[in-house]
Amino acid sequence: DVSAAHAFVLVTGGLGPTLDDLTREAVARAAGVGLVLDPVCLRDLEAWFARSARPMAQSNLRQAYLPLGAEALENSAGTAPGFTLPL
């Protein structure tokens, strides 16, 4: 249980593909780290679009970037993975 292991847990949205979804960038900046392409997230995104028989827009690629040191959380309902980043 994440909440039992930490003093506080911050939960937010803003993980989508549009430029106004700034959670990844804000968390990386607050943590003093950069964003890195997560190959598992990229594979999952590509697989989601393949299953949906839809082309993946270039903007969706940004959903595969996570703050350095973050662990991706699977999203079974959509394209944007969540992530955890212990500070």
PDB file of C-alpha atoms in Angstrom:
ATOM      1  CA  ASP A   1       0.000   0.000   0.000  1.00  0.00           C
ATOM      2  CA  VAL A   2       1.611   3.233  -1.195  1.00  0.00           C
ATOM      3  CA  SER A   3      -0.152   5.404   1.376  1.00  0.00           C
ATOM      4  CA  ALA A   4       1.174   3.343   4.284  1.00  0.00           C
ATOM      5  CA  ALA A   5       4.765   3.565   3.071  1.00  0.00           C
ATOM      6  CA  HIS A   6       4.931   7.367   2.615  1.00  0.00           C
ATOM      7  CA  ALA A   7       4.194  10.485   4.629  1.00  0.00           C
ATOM      8  CA  PHE A   8       2.076  11.893   1.803  1.00  0.00           C
ATOM      9  CA  VAL A   9       0.842  10.871  -1.620  1.00  0.00           C
ATOM     10  CA  LEU A  10       0.156  13.424  -4.354  1.00  0.00           C
ATOM     11  CA  VAL A  11      -2.436  12.398  -6.931  1.00  0.00           C
ATOM     12  CA  THR A  12      -3.044  14.427 -10.061  1.00  0.00           C
ATOM     13  CA  GLY A  13      -4.246  14.218 -13.645  1.00  0.00           C
ATOM     14  CA  GLY A  14      -2.709  15.786 -16.705  1.00  0.00           C
ATOM     15  CA  LEU A  15      -0.938  12.782 -18.220  1.00  0.00           C
ATOM     16  CA  GLY A  16      -2.516  12.963 -21.650  1.00  0.00           C
ATOM     17  CA  PRO A  17      -0.971  13.802 -25.001  1.00  0.00           C
ATOM     18  CA  THR A  18      -1.935  17.486 -25.271  1.00  0.00           C
ATOM     19  CA  LEU A  19       0.461  20.325 -24.535  1.00  0.00           C
ATOM     20  CA  ASP A  20      -1.644  21.509 -21.588  1.00  0.00           C
ATOM     21  CA  ASP A  21      -1.058  18.196 -19.773  1.00  0.00           C
ATOM     22  CA  LEU A  22       1.942  19.310 -17.726  1.00  0.00           C
ATOM     23  CA  THR A  23       2.057  16.827 -14.850  1.00  0.00           C
ATOM     24  CA  ARG A  24       5.107  14.946 -16.163  1.00  0.00           C
ATOM     25  CA  GLU A  25       7.036  18.148 -16.726  1.00  0.00           C
ATOM     26  CA  ALA A  26       6.022  19.679 -13.391  1.00  0.00           C
ATOM     27  CA  VAL A  27       6.953  16.578 -11.391  1.00  0.00           C
ATOM     28  CA  ALA A  28      10.294  16.247 -13.191  1.00  0.00           C
ATOM     29  CA  ARG A  29      11.063  19.903 -12.522  1.00  0.00           C
ATOM     30  CA  ALA A  30      10.079  19.652  -8.848  1.00  0.00           C
ATOM     31  CA  ALA A  31      12.271  16.553  -8.484  1.00  0.00           C
ATOM     32  CA  GLY A  32      15.181  18.193 -10.304  1.00  0.00           C
ATOM     33  CA  VAL A  33      15.315  15.501 -12.986  1.00  0.00           C
ATOM     34  CA  GLY A  34      14.669  15.283 -16.712  1.00  0.00           C
ATOM     35  CA  LEU A  35      12.141  13.293 -18.677  1.00  0.00           C
ATOM     36  CA  VAL A  36      13.222  10.018 -20.283  1.00  0.00           C
ATOM     37  CA  LEU A  37      11.536   7.791 -22.818  1.00  0.00           C
ATOM     38  CA  ASP A  38      10.276   4.644 -21.099  1.00  0.00           C
ATOM     39  CA  PRO A  39      10.471   1.786 -23.622  1.00  0.00           C
ATOM     40  CA  VAL A  40       7.774  -0.257 -21.848  1.00  0.00           C
ATOM     41  CA  CYS A  41       5.377   2.694 -21.910  1.00  0.00           C
ATOM     42  CA  LEU A  42       6.114   3.195 -25.599  1.00  0.00           C
ATOM     43  CA  ARG A  43       5.496  -0.482 -26.340  1.00  0.00           C
ATOM     44  CA  ASP A  44       2.209  -0.378 -24.398  1.00  0.00           C
ATOM     45  CA  LEU A  45       1.071   2.765 -26.235  1.00  0.00           C
ATOM     46  CA  GLU A  46       1.851   1.266 -29.618  1.00  0.00           C
ATOM     47  CA  ALA A  47       0.041  -1.945 -28.649  1.00  0.00           C
ATOM     48  CA  TRP A  48      -3.030  -0.010 -27.476  1.00  0.00           C
ATOM     49  CA  PHE A  49      -3.298   1.800 -30.796  1.00  0.00           C
ATOM     50  CA  ALA A  50      -2.696  -1.422 -32.740  1.00  0.00           C
ATOM     51  CA  ARG A  51      -5.525  -3.147 -30.829  1.00  0.00           C
ATOM     52  CA  SER A  52      -7.754  -0.155 -31.505  1.00  0.00           C
ATOM     53  CA  ALA A  53      -6.867  -0.213 -35.212  1.00  0.00           C
ATOM     54  CA  ARG A  54      -6.093   3.503 -34.979  1.00  0.00           C
ATOM     55  CA  PRO A  55      -2.903   5.308 -35.954  1.00  0.00           C
ATOM     56  CA  MET A  56      -0.919   6.718 -33.036  1.00  0.00           C
ATOM     57  CA  ALA A  57      -0.585  10.485 -33.331  1.00  0.00           C
ATOM     58  CA  GLN A  58       2.877  11.926 -32.774  1.00  0.00           C
ATOM     59  CA  SER A  59       1.469  13.816 -29.767  1.00  0.00           C
ATOM     60  CA  ASN A  60       0.815  10.500 -27.985  1.00  0.00           C
ATOM     61  CA  LEU A  61       4.548   9.823 -27.904  1.00  0.00           C
ATOM     62  CA  ARG A  62       4.922  12.294 -25.040  1.00  0.00           C
ATOM     63  CA  GLN A  63       2.894   9.912 -22.869  1.00  0.00           C
ATOM     64  CA  ALA A  64       5.838   7.489 -22.928  1.00  0.00           C
ATOM     65  CA  TYR A  65       8.143  10.031 -21.265  1.00  0.00           C
ATOM     66  CA  LEU A  66       8.485   9.828 -17.491  1.00  0.00           C
ATOM     67  CA  PRO A  67      10.578  11.714 -14.955  1.00  0.00           C
ATOM     68  CA  LEU A  68      13.949  10.044 -14.448  1.00  0.00           C
ATOM     69  CA  GLY A  69      13.585   7.474 -11.672  1.00  0.00           C
ATOM     70  CA  ALA A  70       9.792   7.173 -12.007  1.00  0.00           C
ATOM     71  CA  GLU A  71       8.058   3.824 -12.151  1.00  0.00           C
ATOM     72  CA  ALA A  72       5.230   3.501 -14.664  1.00  0.00           C
ATOM     73  CA  LEU A  73       1.763   2.438 -13.546  1.00  0.00           C
ATOM     74  CA  GLU A  74      -0.267   0.495 -16.092  1.00  0.00           C
ATOM     75  CA  ASN A  75      -3.423   2.110 -17.408  1.00  0.00           C
ATOM     76  CA  SER A  76      -5.878  -0.565 -18.508  1.00  0.00           C
ATOM     77  CA  ALA A  77      -8.543   2.006 -19.405  1.00  0.00           C
ATOM     78  CA  GLY A  78      -6.644   4.346 -21.729  1.00  0.00           C
ATOM     79  CA  THR A  79      -3.344   5.398 -23.202  1.00  0.00           C
ATOM     80  CA  ALA A  80      -1.687   7.501 -20.502  1.00  0.00           C
ATOM     81  CA  PRO A  81       0.278   5.519 -17.940  1.00  0.00           C
ATOM     82  CA  GLY A  82       0.479   6.848 -14.432  1.00  0.00           C
ATOM     83  CA  PHE A  83       3.732   6.885 -12.531  1.00  0.00           C
ATOM     84  CA  THR A  84       5.212   6.929  -9.076  1.00  0.00           C
ATOM     85  CA  LEU A  85       8.282   8.913  -8.102  1.00  0.00           C
ATOM     86  CA  PRO A  86       9.386   8.649  -4.493  1.00  0.00           C
ATOM     87  CA  LEU A  87      11.060  11.865  -3.355  1.00  0.00           C
TER      88      LEU A  87
END
